[in-house]
Every structure is written in C-alpha cells, then in structure tokens.
Amino acid sequence: MHNAAIAALGLDWRYLAFDVRPEELRQAVAGAQVMRFIGLNLTLPHKLLAVDMMDELDESAREWGAVNTIRFEARKADGDWVPLAQLPPQEAAEIRRRGFNTDADALVRALQEDLACNFRGATVLVLGAGGAGRVAALRLAAEQVKRLFLVNRTPEKAKTVGAEIERRFPAVQVRVGYPDAAVDLIVNATSLGLRETDPVPMDERQFQLRKAGAVFDMIYQPAETPLLQAAKAAGCRVANGLGMLLYQGARALELWVGQAVPVHVMRKALEEQIYGSRQSR
Ligand SMILES: NC(=O)c1ccc[n+]([C@@H]2O[C@H](COP(=O)([O-])OP(=O)(O)OC[C@H]3O[C@@H](n4cnc5c(N)ncnc54)[C@H](OP(=O)(O)O)[C@@H]3O)[C@@H](O)[C@H]2O)c1
C-alpha cells in the first residue's frame, strides 16, 4: 500500500520489508539512519524495544508506550528539525530519530469511518488484553467512553489494563467481565479468528451479540471471522481490521512525506494484496 501511494505521489522512494532480530534492532535503526532512510515502521516486539532508542518521542508514542513509526529528521540552518525528505541531502548534516505511534489513532479512525461510531458516553466491550487490546481500551478511554468492559482469557491481564485505565482515565467506569446490558460496540483484540475454524472469542451464554450495536474485529484475514459472521447474523454493524491497518500506514507515510497521502490508493492496493480480486468487507 505504501509503494502504491509513493508512486501516486511521484516520489522515487521504495518501501521495503526487512527481518531484524530484536537483539540487533539498535544496529538496524542506526544503519537506516546513516544510510539516510526517510523512516521506518516496526512490528512487534520492536515497537516496545524502540522506545528507548529514540532521540525524541512524539506524544503519541509516549502516551501508548510503543513506537511503530520512526521518522528521521534533519536540522535546518535555523535550528528547526524537519522530516529528512524535506531537506536537500547536502543540507542534512545532523539527523535525529523521532518515534511515533500511529496504531492507536488508526483504530479510532477505522471505528469512526467504517462503523460510524460515536465514543463519548458509549459502552464498549473489549475482548483481549494483549498489546492491541491494552492500547484499544486505553485509546477508547481517552475518547471519553462512559463504560468499558474488559474480557480476556487470562483475567489478570484484563485487571492490569483496568487498573491502568482507572489511574489514567478516572471518569471512565471500567469493569473486568461481561456487560449486564446492551453495548454500543464490541472490539475483538484477541487472535481468535485468524483461523476459520476458531470459535468466536466470547462466551455467548454470558453476552449475546444481538445486544451489541456494532462489532469490530481487528483481524482482517480472513475478511469475515466467525465473530463477524455471527455478529452480522445477529443484526450488528460489522467491520474487520483492514481499516485499522490502512490508517496506521497512511499516517506513517503522511509523517514521512509531510503532506496528505492518497488513502484511497492505499486501500485499493491493500485490498488487492490481501484479498486478491475478492471483495474485502
Ligand atoms: N488490524 C490491525 O491493524 C491490527 C493491529 C494490531 C493487532 N491486530 C490483531 O489483533 C490481535 C491481537 O494482537 P496483539 O498484538 O494484541 O497480540 P498479543 O499481545 O499476543 O495478544 C493476544 C490476545 O489474544 C488472546 N488469545 C490468544 N489465543 C487465545 C485463545 N486461544 N483463546 C482466547 N484468547 C486468546 C490473548 O489472551 P491471553 O492474554 O490470555 O493470552 C490476548 O488477549 C491479532 O489477531 C492481531 O493480528 C490487528
């Protein structure tokens, strides 16, 4: 999706994937910096490790404790730092790394654009309390949802996330367990559903899908998980995680380029790459 947008923008850049061992991440980032890379995206476990390797942390990375986007920046003659791409190579003498997180905002954007969600005052059930579940719950709390219910196979992890929300967002009512009334939204942040034979990631005896207005599954492959199939049958609005993947990538590219990027081009490329000619959502 990045290369499609890069071509549409008329840039002579390339977006490439590298396998990097966690113990060699620091060297890899330093190597990219001296080779004048524009920036980097990181996947787990590098997102957490990179936090201590940045010269500057953007608010987004500080807030969520993870870096999924690094932007290399150059110092101008007047002392200001700008994205490396905005300075002619001969003028970019001093370079620093700035870490961002574009994942958390991407979830909110996907929920707004794909499911027309309004968060303020809403009741939300988050399934999963791993890396993605924790950030989803915290980010929704920051959007001023009213009530958050957290369910995880390992309840202690949901309790830890709940305690963090109580400390950081005291206005949000947070509880570990299934809701006792209807919810506006369910977010699946577990990995259950990656295989078509997986069960739905929630106990439908404890909470029935028909009591949910909308269901968002972070999984995008398969396009329709057992949870989304069941939610659709129950009459809920549904969306998979493709939008989330798209928007974190679009924001990263925007940070490197320093201007708006063609999101529709990126969506089309992503859908073709992941689903081939099949319809995605
Ligand atoms: N669309 C996107 O852009 C996007 C971005 C990030 C993540 N994701 C997706 O979100 C999911 C979670 O990612 P993550 O980074 O948070 O992974 P993670 O940190 O490994 O967390 C995995 C979560 O799934 C639960 N889980 C795993 N196997 C389970 C099972 N058999 N039964 C019940 N629960 C189970 C875990 O519960 P325990 O705590 O009990 O182990 C935990 O809550 C993945 O499917 C990932 O692909 C999508």
Short mmCIF file of C-alpha atoms and ligand atoms in Angstrom, two decimals:
data_model
loop_
_atom_site.label_atom_id
_atom_site.label_comp_id
_atom_site.label_asym_id
_atom_site.label_seq_id
_atom_site.Cartn_x
_atom_site.Cartn_y
_atom_site.Cartn_z
CA MET A 1 0.00 0.00 0.00
CA HIS A 2 2.90 2.33 0.67
CA ASN A 3 4.51 1.73 -2.71
CA ALA A 4 1.20 2.41 -4.48
CA ALA A 5 0.86 5.76 -2.68
CA ILE A 6 4.53 6.59 -3.24
CA ALA A 7 4.03 6.04 -6.98
CA ALA A 8 0.85 8.14 -6.97
CA LEU A 9 2.75 10.94 -5.22
CA GLY A 10 5.50 10.79 -7.87
CA LEU A 11 8.25 10.07 -5.33
CA ASP A 12 11.30 7.94 -6.15
CA TRP A 13 11.11 6.14 -2.79
CA ARG A 14 10.65 2.45 -2.02
CA TYR A 15 9.01 0.81 0.99
CA LEU A 16 10.84 -2.44 1.79
CA ALA A 17 10.47 -5.14 4.44
CA PHE A 18 13.45 -6.38 6.47
CA ASP A 19 13.63 -9.15 9.02
CA VAL A 20 15.55 -7.82 12.02
CA ARG A 21 16.35 -9.79 15.16
CA PRO A 22 15.28 -7.97 18.32
CA GLU A 23 18.85 -8.05 19.70
CA GLU A 24 20.06 -6.29 16.53
CA LEU A 25 17.33 -3.64 16.36
CA ARG A 26 19.57 -0.84 17.67
CA GLN A 27 22.16 -1.52 14.95
CA ALA A 28 19.46 -1.78 12.28
CA VAL A 29 17.98 1.61 13.23
CA ALA A 30 21.46 3.18 13.31
CA GLY A 31 22.19 1.65 9.91
CA ALA A 32 18.99 3.04 8.41
CA GLN A 33 19.85 6.46 9.85
CA VAL A 34 23.36 6.61 8.34
CA MET A 35 22.01 5.34 5.02
CA ARG A 36 19.58 8.28 5.04
CA PHE A 37 16.37 6.28 5.18
CA ILE A 38 13.34 8.56 5.36
CA GLY A 39 11.78 6.47 8.12
CA LEU A 40 10.89 3.04 9.44
CA ASN A 41 7.85 1.08 10.52
CA LEU A 42 8.24 -1.51 13.25
CA THR A 43 6.22 -4.57 14.22
CA LEU A 44 6.22 -6.47 17.48
CA PRO A 45 8.37 -6.91 19.53
CA HIS A 46 10.34 -3.99 18.08
CA LYS A 47 7.58 -1.47 18.85
CA LEU A 48 8.31 -1.73 22.56
CA LEU A 49 12.09 -2.10 22.29
CA ALA A 50 12.44 1.00 20.09
CA VAL A 51 11.01 3.34 22.73
CA ASP A 52 14.45 3.58 24.38
CA MET A 53 16.26 4.07 21.08
CA MET A 54 14.67 7.37 20.02
CA ASP A 55 16.17 10.86 20.31
CA GLU A 56 12.66 12.28 20.60
CA LEU A 57 9.34 10.65 21.40
CA ASP A 58 6.21 12.14 19.93
CA GLU A 59 3.27 12.49 22.33
CA SER A 60 1.57 9.53 20.57
CA ALA A 61 4.47 7.18 21.35
CA ARG A 62 4.81 8.45 24.92
CA GLU A 63 1.09 8.07 25.55
CA TRP A 64 0.84 4.44 24.36
CA GLY A 65 4.37 3.29 25.27
CA ALA A 66 5.16 1.90 21.81
CA VAL A 67 6.84 3.14 18.61
CA ASN A 68 5.54 1.76 15.32
CA THR A 69 6.86 4.62 13.16
CA ILE A 70 10.28 6.27 13.17
CA ARG A 71 10.80 9.49 11.26
CA PHE A 72 14.37 10.57 10.59
CA GLU A 73 14.60 14.34 10.90
CA ALA A 74 17.29 16.81 9.80
CA ARG A 75 18.26 20.07 11.48
CA LYS A 76 17.89 23.16 9.32
CA ALA A 77 20.27 26.11 9.42
CA ASP A 78 17.84 27.99 11.70
CA GLY A 79 17.94 25.09 14.20
CA ASP A 80 14.45 23.67 13.47
CA TRP A 81 14.04 19.94 12.84
CA VAL A 82 12.15 18.85 9.70
CA PRO A 83 11.37 15.46 8.08
CA LEU A 84 14.55 14.35 6.31
CA ALA A 85 12.72 14.22 2.99
CA GLN A 86 12.10 17.97 3.13
CA LEU A 87 15.78 18.98 3.07
CA PRO A 88 18.20 18.62 0.13
CA PRO A 89 20.66 15.78 1.02
CA GLN A 90 23.68 18.12 1.09
CA GLU A 91 22.00 20.29 3.76
CA ALA A 92 21.07 17.41 6.07
CA ALA A 93 24.20 17.24 8.24
CA GLU A 94 22.65 16.41 11.61
CA ILE A 95 19.97 13.71 11.78
CA ARG A 96 17.83 12.52 14.68
CA ARG A 97 15.17 9.82 15.19
CA ARG A 98 11.69 10.70 16.33
CA GLY A 99 9.35 7.92 17.41
CA PHE A 100 5.59 7.99 16.79
CA ASN A 101 2.68 5.63 17.33
CA THR A 102 0.08 5.61 14.58
CA ASP A 103 -1.72 2.40 15.68
CA ALA A 104 -3.97 3.81 18.38
CA ASP A 105 -5.38 6.66 16.32
CA ALA A 106 -5.88 4.27 13.40
CA LEU A 107 -8.27 2.20 15.48
CA VAL A 108 -10.37 5.25 16.31
CA ARG A 109 -10.40 6.40 12.69
CA ALA A 110 -11.43 2.93 11.47
CA LEU A 111 -14.24 2.78 14.04
CA GLN A 112 -15.46 6.22 13.02
CA GLU A 113 -15.19 5.74 9.26
CA ASP A 114 -16.16 2.07 8.94
CA LEU A 115 -18.77 1.83 11.72
CA ALA A 116 -19.82 5.47 12.27
CA CYS A 117 -19.01 5.12 15.97
CA ASN A 118 -19.54 7.93 18.46
CA PHE A 119 -17.44 7.30 21.54
CA ARG A 120 -18.44 9.93 24.05
CA GLY A 121 -20.79 8.33 26.58
CA ALA A 122 -20.66 4.94 24.83
CA THR A 123 -20.46 1.48 26.40
CA VAL A 124 -17.81 -0.78 24.90
CA LEU A 125 -16.74 -4.39 25.41
CA VAL A 126 -13.08 -5.06 24.57
CA LEU A 127 -12.10 -8.70 24.05
CA GLY A 128 -8.39 -9.32 24.62
CA ALA A 129 -5.81 -7.67 26.82
CA GLY A 130 -2.60 -8.29 24.90
CA GLY A 131 -0.69 -5.46 23.23
CA ALA A 132 -3.52 -4.45 20.91
CA GLY A 133 -6.27 -4.93 23.50
CA ARG A 134 -4.48 -2.77 26.05
CA VAL A 135 -3.96 0.10 23.60
CA ALA A 136 -7.55 -0.22 22.28
CA ALA A 137 -9.02 0.00 25.77
CA LEU A 138 -6.80 2.95 26.74
CA ARG A 139 -7.44 4.79 23.48
CA LEU A 140 -11.22 4.35 23.84
CA ALA A 141 -10.97 5.62 27.41
CA ALA A 142 -9.17 8.68 26.04
CA GLU A 143 -12.16 9.19 23.69
CA GLN A 144 -14.33 9.51 26.81
CA VAL A 145 -16.41 6.38 26.52
CA LYS A 146 -18.59 6.03 29.59
CA ARG A 147 -18.22 2.34 30.37
CA LEU A 148 -15.59 -0.20 29.41
CA PHE A 149 -15.93 -3.94 29.94
CA LEU A 150 -12.74 -5.96 29.56
CA VAL A 151 -12.71 -9.70 28.90
CA ASN A 152 -9.58 -11.78 28.46
CA ARG A 153 -8.70 -15.49 28.60
CA THR A 154 -6.18 -14.58 31.30
CA PRO A 155 -8.26 -12.30 33.54
CA GLU A 156 -5.22 -10.95 35.44
CA LYS A 157 -4.09 -9.14 32.29
CA ALA A 158 -7.51 -7.53 31.88
CA LYS A 159 -7.33 -6.47 35.55
CA THR A 160 -3.94 -4.84 34.98
CA VAL A 161 -5.32 -2.91 31.99
CA GLY A 162 -8.40 -1.97 34.01
CA ALA A 163 -6.21 -0.61 36.82
CA GLU A 164 -4.22 1.48 34.33
CA ILE A 165 -7.45 2.94 32.92
CA GLU A 166 -8.73 3.75 36.42
CA ARG A 167 -5.49 5.58 37.16
CA ARG A 168 -5.20 7.46 33.86
CA PHE A 169 -8.88 8.00 32.98
CA PRO A 170 -10.78 8.10 36.29
CA ALA A 171 -14.02 9.30 34.66
CA VAL A 172 -14.39 6.01 32.76
CA GLN A 173 -16.24 3.19 34.54
CA VAL A 174 -14.16 0.11 33.89
CA ARG A 175 -15.01 -3.48 34.82
CA VAL A 176 -13.49 -6.87 34.09
CA GLY A 177 -16.19 -9.23 32.85
CA TYR A 178 -19.18 -9.30 30.51
CA PRO A 179 -21.66 -6.41 30.40
CA ASP A 180 -25.06 -6.80 32.08
CA ALA A 181 -26.84 -4.65 29.47
CA ALA A 182 -26.57 -3.62 25.82
CA VAL A 183 -23.32 -2.20 24.45
CA ASP A 184 -22.67 0.20 21.60
CA LEU A 185 -19.56 -1.59 20.40
CA ILE A 186 -17.54 -4.79 20.77
CA VAL A 187 -13.86 -4.74 19.75
CA ASN A 188 -12.10 -8.04 19.26
CA ALA A 189 -8.39 -7.68 20.01
CA THR A 190 -7.71 -11.37 20.57
CA SER A 191 -6.05 -13.53 17.94
CA LEU A 192 -9.05 -15.90 17.93
CA GLY A 193 -10.49 -15.81 14.43
CA LEU A 194 -7.23 -15.92 12.49
CA ARG A 195 -8.19 -19.47 11.57
CA GLU A 196 -11.61 -20.04 10.02
CA THR A 197 -12.18 -22.94 12.43
CA ASP A 198 -11.59 -20.77 15.53
CA PRO A 199 -14.51 -20.34 17.92
CA VAL A 200 -15.90 -16.83 18.48
CA PRO A 201 -13.70 -15.06 21.06
CA MET A 202 -16.53 -14.53 23.57
CA ASP A 203 -18.92 -16.60 25.62
CA GLU A 204 -22.33 -16.06 24.04
CA ARG A 205 -24.03 -17.58 27.08
CA GLN A 206 -22.69 -14.63 29.08
CA PHE A 207 -23.35 -11.96 26.48
CA GLN A 208 -25.48 -12.18 23.34
CA LEU A 209 -24.31 -10.48 20.19
CA ARG A 210 -27.76 -9.12 19.43
CA LYS A 211 -27.23 -6.76 22.39
CA ALA A 212 -24.33 -5.06 20.56
CA GLY A 213 -24.81 -2.19 18.12
CA ALA A 214 -21.55 -2.75 16.24
CA VAL A 215 -18.71 -5.27 16.22
CA PHE A 216 -15.16 -4.52 15.10
CA ASP A 217 -12.69 -7.36 14.63
CA MET A 218 -9.04 -6.29 14.44
CA ILE A 219 -8.38 -9.38 12.33
CA TYR A 220 -8.57 -8.70 8.59
CA GLN A 221 -7.54 -12.10 7.26
CA PRO A 222 -9.92 -13.89 6.89
CA ALA A 223 -12.08 -10.95 5.86
CA GLU A 224 -15.03 -12.36 7.79
CA THR A 225 -14.12 -14.11 11.02
CA PRO A 226 -16.57 -16.40 12.84
CA LEU A 227 -17.25 -13.45 15.17
CA LEU A 228 -18.16 -11.12 12.30
CA GLN A 229 -20.34 -13.79 10.70
CA ALA A 230 -22.23 -14.30 13.96
CA ALA A 231 -22.48 -10.54 14.58
CA LYS A 232 -23.83 -9.92 11.10
CA ALA A 233 -26.43 -12.66 11.60
CA ALA A 234 -27.38 -11.01 14.89
CA GLY A 235 -28.03 -7.70 13.10
CA CYS A 236 -24.92 -5.77 14.25
CA ARG A 237 -22.96 -3.33 12.09
CA VAL A 238 -19.62 -5.02 11.40
CA ALA A 239 -16.12 -4.16 10.17
CA ASN A 240 -12.84 -6.03 10.08
CA GLY A 241 -9.35 -4.72 10.90
CA LEU A 242 -8.35 -3.70 7.39
CA GLY A 243 -9.18 -0.04 8.02
CA MET A 244 -7.00 -0.03 11.13
CA LEU A 245 -4.07 -1.47 9.18
CA LEU A 246 -4.67 1.05 6.39
CA TYR A 247 -4.87 4.14 8.58
CA GLN A 248 -1.76 3.38 10.64
CA GLY A 249 0.14 3.03 7.36
CA ALA A 250 -1.38 6.14 5.81
CA ARG A 251 -0.50 8.24 8.87
CA ALA A 252 3.08 6.93 8.87
CA LEU A 253 3.53 7.86 5.22
CA GLU A 254 2.00 11.27 5.90
CA LEU A 255 4.56 11.83 8.68
CA TRP A 256 7.45 10.99 6.34
CA VAL A 257 6.18 12.93 3.34
CA GLY A 258 4.95 15.91 5.35
CA GLN A 259 1.67 16.20 3.40
CA ALA A 260 -1.63 14.37 2.84
CA VAL A 261 -1.35 10.99 1.12
CA PRO A 262 -3.86 9.25 -1.23
CA VAL A 263 -5.60 6.92 1.21
CA HIS A 264 -7.94 5.51 -1.46
CA VAL A 265 -4.92 4.37 -3.48
CA MET A 266 -3.51 2.69 -0.39
CA ARG A 267 -6.83 0.99 0.40
CA LYS A 268 -7.12 -0.39 -3.13
CA ALA A 269 -3.55 -1.73 -3.09
CA LEU A 270 -4.06 -3.26 0.35
CA GLU A 271 -7.30 -4.97 -0.64
CA GLU A 272 -5.72 -6.36 -3.79
CA GLN A 273 -2.70 -7.59 -1.85
CA ILE A 274 -4.68 -9.24 0.94
CA TYR A 275 -7.86 -10.39 -0.74
CA GLY A 276 -6.89 -10.58 -4.40
CA SER A 277 -9.91 -9.88 -6.57
CA ARG A 278 -12.34 -10.88 -3.79
CA GLN A 279 -14.40 -8.20 -2.10
CA SER A 280 -12.94 -7.29 1.29
CA ARG A 281 -15.74 -6.13 3.52
N1 LIG B 1 -5.78 -4.56 12.13
C1 LIG B 1 -4.64 -4.19 12.65
O1 LIG B 1 -4.01 -3.24 12.16
C2 LIG B 1 -4.12 -4.89 13.87
C3 LIG B 1 -3.17 -4.27 14.68
C4 LIG B 1 -2.73 -4.95 15.83
C5 LIG B 1 -3.19 -6.21 16.13
N2 LIG B 1 -4.10 -6.80 15.31
C6 LIG B 1 -4.65 -8.15 15.62
O2 LIG B 1 -5.10 -8.16 16.96
C7 LIG B 1 -4.87 -9.43 17.54
C8 LIG B 1 -4.11 -9.30 18.86
O3 LIG B 1 -2.82 -8.77 18.61
P1 LIG B 1 -1.82 -8.45 19.84
O4 LIG B 1 -0.67 -7.74 19.25
O5 LIG B 1 -2.53 -7.84 20.98
O6 LIG B 1 -1.36 -9.93 20.27
P2 LIG B 1 -0.98 -10.43 21.73
O7 LIG B 1 -0.34 -9.35 22.53
O8 LIG B 1 -0.25 -11.71 21.52
O9 LIG B 1 -2.41 -10.75 22.42
C9 LIG B 1 -3.19 -11.85 22.00
C10 LIG B 1 -4.54 -11.78 22.67
O10 LIG B 1 -5.35 -12.86 22.18
C11 LIG B 1 -5.75 -13.71 23.28
N3 LIG B 1 -5.76 -15.11 22.84
C12 LIG B 1 -4.83 -15.74 22.12
N4 LIG B 1 -5.18 -17.02 21.91
C13 LIG B 1 -6.38 -17.20 22.53
C14 LIG B 1 -7.26 -18.30 22.68
N5 LIG B 1 -6.97 -19.49 22.16
N6 LIG B 1 -8.41 -18.12 23.36
C15 LIG B 1 -8.71 -16.89 23.88
N7 LIG B 1 -7.91 -15.82 23.78
C16 LIG B 1 -6.75 -15.97 23.12
C17 LIG B 1 -4.70 -13.45 24.33
O11 LIG B 1 -5.21 -13.83 25.61
P3 LIG B 1 -4.19 -14.14 26.82
O12 LIG B 1 -3.80 -12.80 27.38
O13 LIG B 1 -4.99 -14.94 27.76
O14 LIG B 1 -3.01 -14.87 26.23
C18 LIG B 1 -4.51 -11.94 24.19
O15 LIG B 1 -5.56 -11.22 24.75
C19 LIG B 1 -4.13 -10.26 16.48
O16 LIG B 1 -5.06 -11.08 15.82
C20 LIG B 1 -3.57 -9.23 15.54
O17 LIG B 1 -3.46 -9.76 14.24
C21 LIG B 1 -4.59 -6.16 14.20
#
